């Protein structure tokens, strides 16, 4: 199974039925699969904070939610994660394209790549860093199970070398 199919299959198998996303070249194939799936509501957004707000509303309406985004938007989302998701115990699965890691070709991505795990740790958000499609599938399953049980955000960091 390739990386994109593993992520899509994990989302489907875990009944995540509402996804917001911000464009990202690494997540493009997954987003194409999601777009073609009539059982998943997909809302593309221009900014991560907007996506978190929409996903929170969807959760309140009974949907199981995820956001697919690049790590550059994590910094923009700190306030909404801390003051909305953590405060009101809203689960969400964050699938994050972790730019600035091993194999990155754009030096401008490296500072945020280094900061990403530190930001998640500061927010006390559990995260997984899978290195194979099989690990990604299993990590998504366990991360979503934890998010739902604890009513808390969880994250999957997909490093450049993952793709």
PDB file of N, CA and C in Angstrom, residues 4 7 20-31 48 67-75 93-102 104-105 109-110 112-114 116-117 120 128-130 155-163:
ATOM      1  N   UNK A   4      -0.282   7.541   0.401  1.00  0.00           N
ATOM      2  CA  UNK A   4      -1.562   8.239   0.283  1.00  0.00           C
ATOM      3  C   UNK A   4      -2.733   7.295   0.499  1.00  0.00           C
ATOM      4  N   UNK A   7      -3.186   6.465   4.240  1.00  0.00           N
ATOM      5  CA  UNK A   7      -3.817   7.544   4.996  1.00  0.00           C
ATOM      6  C   UNK A   7      -5.315   7.574   4.710  1.00  0.00           C
ATOM      7  N   UNK A  20     -11.492  18.896   6.831  1.00  0.00           N
ATOM      8  CA  UNK A  20     -11.119  20.200   6.303  1.00  0.00           C
ATOM      9  C   UNK A  20      -9.653  20.101   5.880  1.00  0.00           C
ATOM     10  N   UNK A  21      -9.288  20.902   4.899  1.00  0.00           N
ATOM     11  CA  UNK A  21      -7.902  20.822   4.434  1.00  0.00           C
ATOM     12  C   UNK A  21      -7.431  22.165   3.912  1.00  0.00           C
ATOM     13  N   UNK A  22      -6.129  22.316   3.984  1.00  0.00           N
ATOM     14  CA  UNK A  22      -5.427  23.435   3.379  1.00  0.00           C
ATOM     15  C   UNK A  22      -4.538  22.815   2.312  1.00  0.00           C
ATOM     16  N   UNK A  23      -4.443  23.422   1.128  1.00  0.00           N
ATOM     17  CA  UNK A  23      -3.652  22.814   0.064  1.00  0.00           C
ATOM     18  C   UNK A  23      -2.213  22.506   0.488  1.00  0.00           C
ATOM     19  N   UNK A  24      -1.749  21.336   0.079  1.00  0.00           N
ATOM     20  CA  UNK A  24      -0.370  20.916   0.344  1.00  0.00           C
ATOM     21  C   UNK A  24       0.002  19.899  -0.724  1.00  0.00           C
ATOM     22  N   UNK A  25       1.121  20.096  -1.364  1.00  0.00           N
ATOM     23  CA  UNK A  25       1.540  19.203  -2.450  1.00  0.00           C
ATOM     24  C   UNK A  25       1.731  17.769  -1.953  1.00  0.00           C
ATOM     25  N   UNK A  26       2.233  17.593  -0.732  1.00  0.00           N
ATOM     26  CA  UNK A  26       2.447  16.233  -0.221  1.00  0.00           C
ATOM     27  C   UNK A  26       1.136  15.501   0.037  1.00  0.00           C
ATOM     28  N   UNK A  27       0.092  16.226   0.373  1.00  0.00           N
ATOM     29  CA  UNK A  27      -1.202  15.616   0.681  1.00  0.00           C
ATOM     30  C   UNK A  27      -2.144  15.586  -0.523  1.00  0.00           C
ATOM     31  N   UNK A  28      -1.684  16.039  -1.675  1.00  0.00           N
ATOM     32  CA  UNK A  28      -2.548  16.195  -2.852  1.00  0.00           C
ATOM     33  C   UNK A  28      -3.258  14.901  -3.250  1.00  0.00           C
ATOM     34  N   UNK A  29      -2.560  13.772  -3.277  1.00  0.00           N
ATOM     35  CA  UNK A  29      -3.197  12.506  -3.690  1.00  0.00           C
ATOM     36  C   UNK A  29      -4.247  12.062  -2.680  1.00  0.00           C
ATOM     37  N   UNK A  30      -3.969  12.235  -1.399  1.00  0.00           N
ATOM     38  CA  UNK A  30      -4.959  11.890  -0.372  1.00  0.00           C
ATOM     39  C   UNK A  30      -6.193  12.768  -0.547  1.00  0.00           C
ATOM     40  N   UNK A  31      -5.981  14.047  -0.774  1.00  0.00           N
ATOM     41  CA  UNK A  31      -7.105  14.965  -0.931  1.00  0.00           C
ATOM     42  C   UNK A  31      -7.933  14.642  -2.174  1.00  0.00           C
ATOM     43  N   UNK A  48      -5.638  27.621   8.190  1.00  0.00           N
ATOM     44  CA  UNK A  48      -5.858  26.544   9.153  1.00  0.00           C
ATOM     45  C   UNK A  48      -6.844  26.924  10.249  1.00  0.00           C
ATOM     46  N   UNK A  67      -8.304  17.334  10.164  1.00  0.00           N
ATOM     47  CA  UNK A  67      -7.773  18.427   9.354  1.00  0.00           C
ATOM     48  C   UNK A  67      -6.493  17.933   8.708  1.00  0.00           C
ATOM     49  N   UNK A  68      -6.353  18.165   7.423  1.00  0.00           N
ATOM     50  CA  UNK A  68      -5.136  17.834   6.696  1.00  0.00           C
ATOM     51  C   UNK A  68      -4.476  19.155   6.341  1.00  0.00           C
ATOM     52  N   UNK A  69      -3.233  19.310   6.766  1.00  0.00           N
ATOM     53  CA  UNK A  69      -2.571  20.596   6.642  1.00  0.00           C
ATOM     54  C   UNK A  69      -1.054  20.436   6.627  1.00  0.00           C
ATOM     55  N   UNK A  70      -0.376  21.505   6.281  1.00  0.00           N
ATOM     56  CA  UNK A  70       1.084  21.543   6.355  1.00  0.00           C
ATOM     57  C   UNK A  70       1.474  22.137   7.700  1.00  0.00           C
ATOM     58  N   UNK A  71       2.618  21.758   8.210  1.00  0.00           N
ATOM     59  CA  UNK A  71       3.034  22.235   9.526  1.00  0.00           C
ATOM     60  C   UNK A  71       3.242  23.744   9.593  1.00  0.00           C
ATOM     61  N   UNK A  72       3.423  24.403   8.488  1.00  0.00           N
ATOM     62  CA  UNK A  72       3.589  25.858   8.520  1.00  0.00           C
ATOM     63  C   UNK A  72       2.366  26.537   9.109  1.00  0.00           C
ATOM     64  N   UNK A  73       1.203  25.919   9.005  1.00  0.00           N
ATOM     65  CA  UNK A  73      -0.016  26.490   9.559  1.00  0.00           C
ATOM     66  C   UNK A  73      -0.248  26.181  11.025  1.00  0.00           C
ATOM     67  N   UNK A  74       0.574  25.318  11.606  1.00  0.00           N
ATOM     68  CA  UNK A  74       0.396  24.984  13.016  1.00  0.00           C
ATOM     69  C   UNK A  74       0.596  26.214  13.898  1.00  0.00           C
ATOM     70  N   UNK A  75       1.611  26.991  13.595  1.00  0.00           N
ATOM     71  CA  UNK A  75       1.864  28.203  14.373  1.00  0.00           C
ATOM     72  C   UNK A  75       0.687  29.158  14.333  1.00  0.00           C
ATOM     73  N   UNK A  93      -8.408  14.883  14.576  1.00  0.00           N
ATOM     74  CA  UNK A  93      -7.186  14.240  14.112  1.00  0.00           C
ATOM     75  C   UNK A  93      -6.503  15.201  13.149  1.00  0.00           C
ATOM     76  N   UNK A  94      -5.274  15.564  13.459  1.00  0.00           N
ATOM     77  CA  UNK A  94      -4.500  16.442  12.588  1.00  0.00           C
ATOM     78  C   UNK A  94      -3.509  15.596  11.796  1.00  0.00           C
ATOM     79  N   UNK A  95      -3.692  15.558  10.490  1.00  0.00           N
ATOM     80  CA  UNK A  95      -2.730  14.904   9.602  1.00  0.00           C
ATOM     81  C   UNK A  95      -1.875  16.044   9.063  1.00  0.00           C
ATOM     82  N   UNK A  96      -0.618  16.073   9.478  1.00  0.00           N
ATOM     83  CA  UNK A  96       0.245  17.222   9.193  1.00  0.00           C
ATOM     84  C   UNK A  96       1.420  16.817   8.314  1.00  0.00           C
ATOM     85  N   UNK A  97       1.496  17.442   7.150  1.00  0.00           N
ATOM     86  CA  UNK A  97       2.661  17.304   6.291  1.00  0.00           C
ATOM     87  C   UNK A  97       3.791  18.088   6.958  1.00  0.00           C
ATOM     88  N   UNK A  98       4.785  17.355   7.450  1.00  0.00           N
ATOM     89  CA  UNK A  98       5.834  17.942   8.283  1.00  0.00           C
ATOM     90  C   UNK A  98       7.027  18.341   7.424  1.00  0.00           C
ATOM     91  N   UNK A  99       6.918  19.515   6.835  1.00  0.00           N
ATOM     92  CA  UNK A  99       7.999  20.045   6.006  1.00  0.00           C
ATOM     93  C   UNK A  99       9.173  20.455   6.894  1.00  0.00           C
ATOM     94  N   UNK A 100      10.349  20.566   6.284  1.00  0.00           N
ATOM     95  CA  UNK A 100      11.528  20.991   7.023  1.00  0.00           C
ATOM     96  C   UNK A 100      12.231  19.864   7.747  1.00  0.00           C
ATOM     97  N   UNK A 101      11.915  18.639   7.383  1.00  0.00           N
ATOM     98  CA  UNK A 101      12.531  17.472   8.010  1.00  0.00           C
ATOM     99  C   UNK A 101      13.477  16.804   7.010  1.00  0.00           C
ATOM    100  N   UNK A 102      14.023  15.663   7.405  1.00  0.00           N
ATOM    101  CA  UNK A 102      14.985  14.940   6.570  1.00  0.00           C
ATOM    102  C   UNK A 102      14.472  14.819   5.137  1.00  0.00           C
ATOM    103  N   UNK A 104      14.179  17.480   3.077  1.00  0.00           N
ATOM    104  CA  UNK A 104      13.596  18.753   2.638  1.00  0.00           C
ATOM    105  C   UNK A 104      14.547  19.464   1.680  1.00  0.00           C
ATOM    106  N   UNK A 105      14.000  20.013   0.594  1.00  0.00           N
ATOM    107  CA  UNK A 105      14.836  20.711  -0.373  1.00  0.00           C
ATOM    108  C   UNK A 105      14.745  22.232  -0.231  1.00  0.00           C
ATOM    109  N   UNK A 109      11.860  26.034   4.955  1.00  0.00           N
ATOM    110  CA  UNK A 109      10.943  25.175   5.698  1.00  0.00           C
ATOM    111  C   UNK A 109      11.559  24.628   6.993  1.00  0.00           C
ATOM    112  N   UNK A 110      12.863  24.645   7.099  1.00  0.00           N
ATOM    113  CA  UNK A 110      13.551  23.978   8.208  1.00  0.00           C
ATOM    114  C   UNK A 110      13.229  24.578   9.583  1.00  0.00           C
ATOM    115  N   UNK A 112      10.517  25.989  10.837  1.00  0.00           N
ATOM    116  CA  UNK A 112       9.208  25.517  11.306  1.00  0.00           C
ATOM    117  C   UNK A 112       9.206  24.001  11.448  1.00  0.00           C
ATOM    118  N   UNK A 113       9.961  23.321  10.621  1.00  0.00           N
ATOM    119  CA  UNK A 113      10.083  21.868  10.760  1.00  0.00           C
ATOM    120  C   UNK A 113      10.653  21.496  12.117  1.00  0.00           C
ATOM    121  N   UNK A 114      11.640  22.239  12.566  1.00  0.00           N
ATOM    122  CA  UNK A 114      12.238  21.979  13.879  1.00  0.00           C
ATOM    123  C   UNK A 114      11.288  22.361  15.018  1.00  0.00           C
ATOM    124  N   UNK A 116       7.928  22.353  14.986  1.00  0.00           N
ATOM    125  CA  UNK A 116       6.642  21.652  15.007  1.00  0.00           C
ATOM    126  C   UNK A 116       6.481  20.692  16.186  1.00  0.00           C
ATOM    127  N   UNK A 117       7.401  19.749  16.416  1.00  0.00           N
ATOM    128  CA  UNK A 117       7.209  18.863  17.578  1.00  0.00           C
ATOM    129  C   UNK A 117       7.190  19.624  18.902  1.00  0.00           C
ATOM    130  N   UNK A 120       3.715  21.096  19.456  1.00  0.00           N
ATOM    131  CA  UNK A 120       2.768  20.054  19.876  1.00  0.00           C
ATOM    132  C   UNK A 120       3.027  19.650  21.326  1.00  0.00           C
ATOM    133  N   UNK A 128       2.294  11.128  16.528  1.00  0.00           N
ATOM    134  CA  UNK A 128       3.032   9.976  16.002  1.00  0.00           C
ATOM    135  C   UNK A 128       3.795  10.437  14.764  1.00  0.00           C
ATOM    136  N   UNK A 129       4.935   9.805  14.518  1.00  0.00           N
ATOM    137  CA  UNK A 129       5.734  10.089  13.328  1.00  0.00           C
ATOM    138  C   UNK A 129       5.981   8.758  12.614  1.00  0.00           C
ATOM    139  N   UNK A 130       5.044   8.336  11.775  1.00  0.00           N
ATOM    140  CA  UNK A 130       5.211   7.048  11.087  1.00  0.00           C
ATOM    141  C   UNK A 130       6.283   7.136  10.004  1.00  0.00           C
ATOM    142  N   UNK A 155      -2.171  14.242  16.694  1.00  0.00           N
ATOM    143  CA  UNK A 155      -1.534  14.583  15.420  1.00  0.00           C
ATOM    144  C   UNK A 155      -0.714  13.423  14.864  1.00  0.00           C
ATOM    145  N   UNK A 156      -0.660  13.399  13.551  1.00  0.00           N
ATOM    146  CA  UNK A 156       0.212  12.516  12.799  1.00  0.00           C
ATOM    147  C   UNK A 156       1.141  13.425  12.003  1.00  0.00           C
ATOM    148  N   UNK A 157       2.444  13.313  12.224  1.00  0.00           N
ATOM    149  CA  UNK A 157       3.428  14.109  11.485  1.00  0.00           C
ATOM    150  C   UNK A 157       4.013  13.258  10.373  1.00  0.00           C
ATOM    151  N   UNK A 158       3.788  13.678   9.147  1.00  0.00           N
ATOM    152  CA  UNK A 158       4.292  12.950   7.980  1.00  0.00           C
ATOM    153  C   UNK A 158       5.499  13.697   7.438  1.00  0.00           C
ATOM    154  N   UNK A 159       6.684  13.222   7.819  1.00  0.00           N
ATOM    155  CA  UNK A 159       7.917  13.892   7.431  1.00  0.00           C
ATOM    156  C   UNK A 159       8.147  13.801   5.923  1.00  0.00           C
ATOM    157  N   UNK A 160       9.007  14.661   5.413  1.00  0.00           N
ATOM    158  CA  UNK A 160       9.314  14.701   3.985  1.00  0.00           C
ATOM    159  C   UNK A 160       9.738  13.327   3.494  1.00  0.00           C
ATOM    160  N   UNK A 161      10.542  12.608   4.269  1.00  0.00           N
ATOM    161  CA  UNK A 161      11.040  11.289   3.856  1.00  0.00           C
ATOM    162  C   UNK A 161       9.920  10.243   3.803  1.00  0.00           C
ATOM    163  N   UNK A 162       8.777  10.499   4.437  1.00  0.00           N
ATOM    164  CA  UNK A 162       7.658   9.560   4.416  1.00  0.00           C
ATOM    165  C   UNK A 162       7.111   9.400   3.004  1.00  0.00           C
ATOM    166  N   UNK A 163       7.120  10.478   2.240  1.00  0.00           N
ATOM    167  CA  UNK A 163       6.538  10.468   0.907  1.00  0.00           C
ATOM    168  C   UNK A 163       7.504   9.889  -0.086  1.00  0.00           C
TER     169      UNK A 163
END
